[in-house]
Short mmCIF file of C-alpha atoms in Angstrom, two decimals:
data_model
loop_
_atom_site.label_atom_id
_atom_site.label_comp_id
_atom_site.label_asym_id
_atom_site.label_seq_id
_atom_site.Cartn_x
_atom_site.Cartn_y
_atom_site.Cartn_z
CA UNK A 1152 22.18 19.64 26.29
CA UNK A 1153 22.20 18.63 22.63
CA UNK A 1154 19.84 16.17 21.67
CA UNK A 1155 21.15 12.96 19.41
CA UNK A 1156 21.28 13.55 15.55
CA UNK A 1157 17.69 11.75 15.22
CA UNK A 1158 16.26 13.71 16.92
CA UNK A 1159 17.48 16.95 16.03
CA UNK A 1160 16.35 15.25 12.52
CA UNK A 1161 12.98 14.76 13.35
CA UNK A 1162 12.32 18.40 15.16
CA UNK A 1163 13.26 19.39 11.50
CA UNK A 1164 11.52 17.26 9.88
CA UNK A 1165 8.60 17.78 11.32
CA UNK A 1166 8.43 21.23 11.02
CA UNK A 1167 9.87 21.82 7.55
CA UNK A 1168 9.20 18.24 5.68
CA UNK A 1169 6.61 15.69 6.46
CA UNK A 1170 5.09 13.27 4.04
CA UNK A 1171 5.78 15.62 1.25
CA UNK A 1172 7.62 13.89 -1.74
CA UNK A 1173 9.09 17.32 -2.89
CA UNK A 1174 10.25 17.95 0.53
CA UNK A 1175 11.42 14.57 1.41
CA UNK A 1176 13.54 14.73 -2.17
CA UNK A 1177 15.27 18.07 -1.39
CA UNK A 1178 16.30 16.00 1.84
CA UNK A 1179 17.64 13.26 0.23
CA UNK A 1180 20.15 15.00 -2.17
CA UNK A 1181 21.12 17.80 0.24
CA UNK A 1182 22.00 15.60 2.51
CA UNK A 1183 23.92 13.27 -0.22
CA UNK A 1184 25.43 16.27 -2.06
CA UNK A 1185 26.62 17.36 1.75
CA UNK A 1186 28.58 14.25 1.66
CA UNK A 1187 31.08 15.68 -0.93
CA UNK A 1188 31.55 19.08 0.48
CA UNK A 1189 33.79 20.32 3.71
CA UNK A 1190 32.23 21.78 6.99
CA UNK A 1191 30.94 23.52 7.64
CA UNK A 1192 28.56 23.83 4.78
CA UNK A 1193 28.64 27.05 2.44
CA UNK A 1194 24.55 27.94 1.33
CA UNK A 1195 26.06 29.49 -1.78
CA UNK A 1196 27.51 25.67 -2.95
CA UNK A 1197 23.88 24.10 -3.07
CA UNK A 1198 22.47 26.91 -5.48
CA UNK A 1199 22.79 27.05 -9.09
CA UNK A 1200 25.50 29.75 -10.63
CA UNK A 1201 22.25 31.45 -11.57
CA UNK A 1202 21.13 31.89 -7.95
CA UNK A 1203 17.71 31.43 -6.70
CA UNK A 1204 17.70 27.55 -7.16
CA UNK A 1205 18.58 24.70 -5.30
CA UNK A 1206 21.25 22.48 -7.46
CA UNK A 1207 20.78 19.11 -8.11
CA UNK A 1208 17.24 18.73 -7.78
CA UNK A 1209 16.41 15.94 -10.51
CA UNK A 1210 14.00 13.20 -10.42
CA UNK A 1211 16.84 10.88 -11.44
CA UNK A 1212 18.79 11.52 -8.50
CA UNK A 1213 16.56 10.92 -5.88
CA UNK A 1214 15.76 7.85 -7.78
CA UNK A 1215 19.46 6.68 -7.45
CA UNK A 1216 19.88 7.32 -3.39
CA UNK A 1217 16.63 5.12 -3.14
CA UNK A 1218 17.81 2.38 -5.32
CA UNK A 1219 21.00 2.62 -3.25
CA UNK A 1220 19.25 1.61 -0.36
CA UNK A 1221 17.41 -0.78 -2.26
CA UNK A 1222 14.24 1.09 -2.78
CA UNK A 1223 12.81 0.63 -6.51
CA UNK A 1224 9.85 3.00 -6.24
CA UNK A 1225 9.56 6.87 -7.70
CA UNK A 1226 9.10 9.08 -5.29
CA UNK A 1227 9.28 12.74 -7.90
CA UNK A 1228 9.95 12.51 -11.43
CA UNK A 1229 11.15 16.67 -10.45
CA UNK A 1230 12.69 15.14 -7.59
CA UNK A 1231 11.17 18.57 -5.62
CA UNK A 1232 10.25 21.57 -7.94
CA UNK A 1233 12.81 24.58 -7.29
CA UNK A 1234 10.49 27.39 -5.15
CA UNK A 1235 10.40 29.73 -2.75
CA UNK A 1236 9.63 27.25 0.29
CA UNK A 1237 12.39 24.82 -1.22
CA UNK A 1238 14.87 27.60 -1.06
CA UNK A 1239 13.89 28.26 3.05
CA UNK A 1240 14.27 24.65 3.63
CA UNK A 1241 17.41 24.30 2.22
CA UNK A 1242 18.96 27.07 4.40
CA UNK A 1243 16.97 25.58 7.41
CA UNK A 1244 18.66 22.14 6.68
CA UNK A 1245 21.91 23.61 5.91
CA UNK A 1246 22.08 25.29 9.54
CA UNK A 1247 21.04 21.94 11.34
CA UNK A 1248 24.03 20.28 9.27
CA UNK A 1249 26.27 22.84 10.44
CA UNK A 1250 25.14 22.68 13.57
CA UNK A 1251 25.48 18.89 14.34
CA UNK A 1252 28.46 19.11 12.83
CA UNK A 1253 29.93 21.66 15.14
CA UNK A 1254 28.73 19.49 18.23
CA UNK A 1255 30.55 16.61 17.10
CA UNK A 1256 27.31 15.01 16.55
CA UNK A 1257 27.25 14.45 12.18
CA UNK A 1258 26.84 10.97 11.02
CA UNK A 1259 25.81 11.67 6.99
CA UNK A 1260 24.97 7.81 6.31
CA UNK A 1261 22.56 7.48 9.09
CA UNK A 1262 21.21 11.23 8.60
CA UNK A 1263 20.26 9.79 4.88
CA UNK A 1264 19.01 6.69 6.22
CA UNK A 1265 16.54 8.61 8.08
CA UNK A 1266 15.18 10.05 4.86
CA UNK A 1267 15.00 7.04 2.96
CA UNK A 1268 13.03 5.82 5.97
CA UNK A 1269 10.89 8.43 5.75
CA UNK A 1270 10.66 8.22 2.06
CA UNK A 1271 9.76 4.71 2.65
CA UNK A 1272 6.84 5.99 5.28
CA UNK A 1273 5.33 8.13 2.59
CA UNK A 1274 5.19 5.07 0.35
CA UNK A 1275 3.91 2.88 3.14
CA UNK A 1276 0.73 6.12 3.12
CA UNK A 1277 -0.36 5.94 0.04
CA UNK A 1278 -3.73 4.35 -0.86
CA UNK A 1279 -3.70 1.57 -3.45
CA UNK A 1280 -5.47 2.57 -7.04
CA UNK A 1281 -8.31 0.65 -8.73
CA UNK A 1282 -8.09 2.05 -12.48
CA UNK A 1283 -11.59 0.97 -14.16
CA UNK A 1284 -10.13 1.31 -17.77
CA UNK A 1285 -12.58 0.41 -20.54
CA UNK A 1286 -10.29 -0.77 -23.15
CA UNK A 1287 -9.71 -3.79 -20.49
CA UNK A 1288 -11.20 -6.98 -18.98
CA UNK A 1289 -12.80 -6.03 -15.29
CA UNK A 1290 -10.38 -9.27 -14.44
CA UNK A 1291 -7.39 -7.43 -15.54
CA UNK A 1292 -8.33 -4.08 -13.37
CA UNK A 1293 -8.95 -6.39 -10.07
CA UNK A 1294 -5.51 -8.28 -11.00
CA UNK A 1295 -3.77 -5.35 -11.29
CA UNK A 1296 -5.22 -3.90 -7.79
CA UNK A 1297 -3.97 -6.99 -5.93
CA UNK A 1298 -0.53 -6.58 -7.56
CA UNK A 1299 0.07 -3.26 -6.26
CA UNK A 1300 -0.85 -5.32 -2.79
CA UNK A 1301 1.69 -7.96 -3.86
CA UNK A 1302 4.42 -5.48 -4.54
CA UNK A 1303 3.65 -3.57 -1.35
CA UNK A 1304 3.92 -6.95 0.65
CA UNK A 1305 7.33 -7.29 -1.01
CA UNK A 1306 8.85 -4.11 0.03
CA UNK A 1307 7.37 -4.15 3.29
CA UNK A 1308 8.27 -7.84 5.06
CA UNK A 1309 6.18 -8.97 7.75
CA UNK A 1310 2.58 -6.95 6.70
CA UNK A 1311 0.06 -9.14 4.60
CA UNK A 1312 -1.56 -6.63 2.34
CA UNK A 1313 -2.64 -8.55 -0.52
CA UNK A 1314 -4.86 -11.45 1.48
CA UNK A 1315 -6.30 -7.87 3.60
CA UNK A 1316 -7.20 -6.39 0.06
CA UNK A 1317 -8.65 -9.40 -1.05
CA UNK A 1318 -10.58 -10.24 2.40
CA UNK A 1319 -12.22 -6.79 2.69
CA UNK A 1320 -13.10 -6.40 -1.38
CA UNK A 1321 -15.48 -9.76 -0.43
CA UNK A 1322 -16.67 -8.03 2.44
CA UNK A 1323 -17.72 -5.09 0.25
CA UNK A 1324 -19.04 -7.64 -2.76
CA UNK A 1325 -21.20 -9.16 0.19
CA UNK A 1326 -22.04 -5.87 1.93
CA UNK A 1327 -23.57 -4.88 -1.95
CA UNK A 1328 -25.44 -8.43 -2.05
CA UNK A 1329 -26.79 -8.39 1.62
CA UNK A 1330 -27.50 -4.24 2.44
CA UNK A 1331 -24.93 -4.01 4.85
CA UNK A 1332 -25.78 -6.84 7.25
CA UNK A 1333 -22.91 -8.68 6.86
CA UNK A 1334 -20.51 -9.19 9.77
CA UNK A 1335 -16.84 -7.77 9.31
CA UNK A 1336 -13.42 -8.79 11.33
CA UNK A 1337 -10.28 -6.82 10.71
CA UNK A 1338 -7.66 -9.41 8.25
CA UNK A 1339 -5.08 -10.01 11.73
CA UNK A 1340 -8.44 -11.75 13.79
CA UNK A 1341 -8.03 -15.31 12.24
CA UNK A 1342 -11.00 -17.73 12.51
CA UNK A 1343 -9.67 -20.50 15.02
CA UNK A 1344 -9.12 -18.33 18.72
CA UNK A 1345 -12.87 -17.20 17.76
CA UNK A 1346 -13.92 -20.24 16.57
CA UNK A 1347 -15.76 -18.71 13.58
CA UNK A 1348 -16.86 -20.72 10.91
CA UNK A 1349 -15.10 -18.49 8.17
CA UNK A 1350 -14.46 -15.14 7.77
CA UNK A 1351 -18.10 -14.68 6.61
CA UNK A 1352 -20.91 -16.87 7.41
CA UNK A 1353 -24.22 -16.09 4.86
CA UNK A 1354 -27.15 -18.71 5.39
CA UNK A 1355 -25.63 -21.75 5.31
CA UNK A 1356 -22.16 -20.56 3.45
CA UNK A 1357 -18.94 -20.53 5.23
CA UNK A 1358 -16.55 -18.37 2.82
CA UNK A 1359 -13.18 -18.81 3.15
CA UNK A 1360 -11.06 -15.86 2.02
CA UNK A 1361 -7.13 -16.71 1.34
CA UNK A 1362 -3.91 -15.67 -0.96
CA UNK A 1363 -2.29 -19.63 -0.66
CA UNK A 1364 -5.37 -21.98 0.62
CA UNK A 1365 -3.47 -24.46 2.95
CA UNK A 1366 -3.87 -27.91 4.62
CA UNK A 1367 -5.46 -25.91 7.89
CA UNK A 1368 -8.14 -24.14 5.63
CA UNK A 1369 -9.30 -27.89 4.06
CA UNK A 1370 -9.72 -29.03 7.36
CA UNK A 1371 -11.53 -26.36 8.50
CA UNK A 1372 -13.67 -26.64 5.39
CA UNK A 1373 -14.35 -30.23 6.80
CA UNK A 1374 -15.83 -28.93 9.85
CA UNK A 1375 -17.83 -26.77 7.85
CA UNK A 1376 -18.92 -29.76 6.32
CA UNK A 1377 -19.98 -31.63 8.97
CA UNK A 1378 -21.37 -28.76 10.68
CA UNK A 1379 -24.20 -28.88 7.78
CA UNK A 1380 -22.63 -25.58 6.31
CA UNK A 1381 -21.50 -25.31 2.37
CA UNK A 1382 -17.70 -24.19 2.53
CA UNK A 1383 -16.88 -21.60 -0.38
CA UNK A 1384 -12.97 -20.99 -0.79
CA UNK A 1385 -12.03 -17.54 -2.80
CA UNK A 1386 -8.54 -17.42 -3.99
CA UNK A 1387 -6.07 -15.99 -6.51
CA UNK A 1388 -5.75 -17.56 -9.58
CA UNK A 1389 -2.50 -19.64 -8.46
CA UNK A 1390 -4.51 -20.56 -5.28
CA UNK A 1391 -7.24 -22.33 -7.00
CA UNK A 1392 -4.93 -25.05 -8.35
CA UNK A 1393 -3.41 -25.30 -5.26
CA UNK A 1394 -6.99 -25.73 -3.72
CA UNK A 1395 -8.57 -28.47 -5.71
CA UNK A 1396 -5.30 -30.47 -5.17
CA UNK A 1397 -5.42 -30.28 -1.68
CA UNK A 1398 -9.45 -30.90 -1.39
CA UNK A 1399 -8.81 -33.88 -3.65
CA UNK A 1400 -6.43 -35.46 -1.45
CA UNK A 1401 -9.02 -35.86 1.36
CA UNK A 1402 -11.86 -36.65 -1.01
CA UNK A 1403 -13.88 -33.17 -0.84
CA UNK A 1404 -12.85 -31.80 -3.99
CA UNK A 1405 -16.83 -32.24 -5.10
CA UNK A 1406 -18.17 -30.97 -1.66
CA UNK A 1407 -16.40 -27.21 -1.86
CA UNK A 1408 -16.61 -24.85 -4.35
CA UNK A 1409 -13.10 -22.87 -5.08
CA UNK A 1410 -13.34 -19.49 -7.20
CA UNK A 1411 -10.78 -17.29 -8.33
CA UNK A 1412 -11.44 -13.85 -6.84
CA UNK A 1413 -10.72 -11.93 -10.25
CA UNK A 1414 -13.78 -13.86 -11.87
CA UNK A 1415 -15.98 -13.46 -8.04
CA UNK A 1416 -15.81 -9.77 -8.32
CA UNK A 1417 -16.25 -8.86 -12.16
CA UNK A 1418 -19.28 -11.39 -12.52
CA UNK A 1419 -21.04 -9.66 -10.13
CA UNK A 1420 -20.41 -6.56 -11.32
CA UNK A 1421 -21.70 -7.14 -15.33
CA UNK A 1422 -24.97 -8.82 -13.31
CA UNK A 1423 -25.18 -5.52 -11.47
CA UNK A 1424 -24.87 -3.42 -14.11
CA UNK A 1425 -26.80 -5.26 -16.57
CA UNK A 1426 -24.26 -5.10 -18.68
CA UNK A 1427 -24.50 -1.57 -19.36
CA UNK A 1428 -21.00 0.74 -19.40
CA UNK A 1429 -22.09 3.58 -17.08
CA UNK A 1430 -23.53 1.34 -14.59
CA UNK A 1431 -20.66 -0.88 -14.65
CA UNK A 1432 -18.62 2.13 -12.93
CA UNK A 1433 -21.46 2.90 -10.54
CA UNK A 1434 -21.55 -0.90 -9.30
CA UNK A 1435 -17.45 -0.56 -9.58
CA UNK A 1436 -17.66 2.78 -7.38
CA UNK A 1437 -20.21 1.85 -5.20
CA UNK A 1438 -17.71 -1.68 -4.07
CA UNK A 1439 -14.54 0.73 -3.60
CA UNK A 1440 -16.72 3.11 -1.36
CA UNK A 1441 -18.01 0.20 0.84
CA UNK A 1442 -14.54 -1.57 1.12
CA UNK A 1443 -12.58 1.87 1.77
CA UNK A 1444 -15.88 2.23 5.06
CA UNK A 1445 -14.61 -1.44 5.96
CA UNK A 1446 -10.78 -0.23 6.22
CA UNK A 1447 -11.65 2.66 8.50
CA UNK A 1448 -13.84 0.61 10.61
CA UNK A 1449 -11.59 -2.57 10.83
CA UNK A 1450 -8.10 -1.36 10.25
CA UNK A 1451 -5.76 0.52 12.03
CA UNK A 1452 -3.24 1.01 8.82
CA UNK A 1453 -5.24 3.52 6.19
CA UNK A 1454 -2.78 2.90 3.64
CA UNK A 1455 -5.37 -0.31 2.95
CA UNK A 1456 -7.48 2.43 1.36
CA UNK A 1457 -8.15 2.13 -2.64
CA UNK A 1458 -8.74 5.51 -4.95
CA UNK A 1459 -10.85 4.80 -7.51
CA UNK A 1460 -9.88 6.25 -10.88
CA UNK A 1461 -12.55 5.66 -13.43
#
């Protein structure tokens, strides 16, 4: 019995692509470039008049079928270099085209929506980069980590990446501060079904980590208030205005203290470092390391994970 087109897809896929970008992009156009040709499918049309290379490879290509489905990213500039492996996979693919096609089983949209999914899965993989470049402010290097967590967020509805990134950076800030006793919760636990006082409790410091501080978090700063605890709010830069405003409305605005994460993180780090260069990327290194041990021990998604290019 023939198995449905998806599946015959993902037998292939599995053992001639994977979460390869050159592979996935010799998918993509073969299987758009299929779309003008008649069946069954002639090898010879899908090399070059030179032989020995696949045609159409190009990073621009690839690029269009992804924007055509709405995807902005760049997933080769080569869009797959030409090779010995791409030729094999090409007359692998080929014969499964054929092949559905001869069962009456060929649907060409939905076999290159399966790649773009795919593509979309290898984007979804990879780790988010913290570039420590010196002829920058350490602010601009943190903002431009949570951005790639913003833009992530944006393509993929539904999955709060930036408030994880920011929540588990803390952790690692406090992990530095404390030695490692401080106690972490994965970003999905929220503070009210476990009646925590924050989402980390040091001495008598509840500290509040959040992308868009709410009405729920003030009041919960409240308690912390008249638990006898000292309520500390981090936030984005947009977040603190939105903070004090709200504190001032129920007269705590001098009873919490509200800092923009950008400015939590890099102070630290000059303290650590003493203001020296090389020791600024040790103390820099030594954050990513402890936040990327949080992810693995918290998370279930390792695409939280952040490379550190310094």
């Amino acid at each position: 019995m023939m198995l449905s087109q998806r599946a015959v897809l993902a037998a292939f896929d599995n053992d001639y692509i994977g979460l390869s970008k050159g592979s996935l992009s010799l998918a993509l156009i073969l299987t758009r470039n299929a779309a003008s040709k008649r069946f069954p499918l002639d090898k010879n049309s899908f090399v070059t008049t030179k032989g020995g290379q696949v045609a159409g490879l190009g990073g621009g290509a690839v690029k269009k079928i992804l924007k055509d489905h709405g995807i902005e990213r760049i997933l080769s500039s080569e869009g797959g270099r030409t090779s010995r492996g791409n030729m094999e996979r090409m007359n692998a693919y080929i014969d499964v085209l054929n092949d559905l096609h001869s069962h009456n089983l060929l649907d060409l949209d939905a076999a290159e929506e399966y790649w773009v999914e795919r593509a979309q899965a290898y984007f979804d993989a990879l780790p988010f980069t913290f570039k420590l470049d010196p002829s920058r402010s350490l602010r601009a290097c943190v903002r431009d980590l949570l951005a790639q967590a913003v833009e992530r967020q944006r393509e993929v509805s539904g999955t709060m990446y930036a408030g994880a990134v920011m929540q588990h950076l803390v952790g690692a800030k406090l992990d530095v501060i404390t030695k490692g006793s401080i106690l972490h919760h994965g970003f999905s636990v929220a503070d009210a079904p476990s009646n925590r006082a924050g989402d980390f409790l040091i001495g008598d410091v509840a500290i509040h980590v959040t992308t868009a501080p709410g009405e729920a978090l003030i009041r919960k700063c409240q308690d912390n208030l008249s638990s006898g605890l000292r309520p500390l709010i981090v936030t984005t830069e947009d977040g603190v205005g939105g903070a004090k405003a709200l504190a001032k409305q129920v007269g705590a605005d001098d009873r919490l203290d509200i800092i923009e994460i950008e400015q939590f993180l890099a102070t630290n780090v000059y303290e650590w470092s003493t203001f020296e260069r090389d020791a600024r990327q040790t103390a820099v290194r030594d954050i990513i390391e402890r936040y990327n041990n949080i992810i693995a021990e918290c998370e279930s998604d390792p695409s939280l994970r952040i490379e550190f290019d310094g």
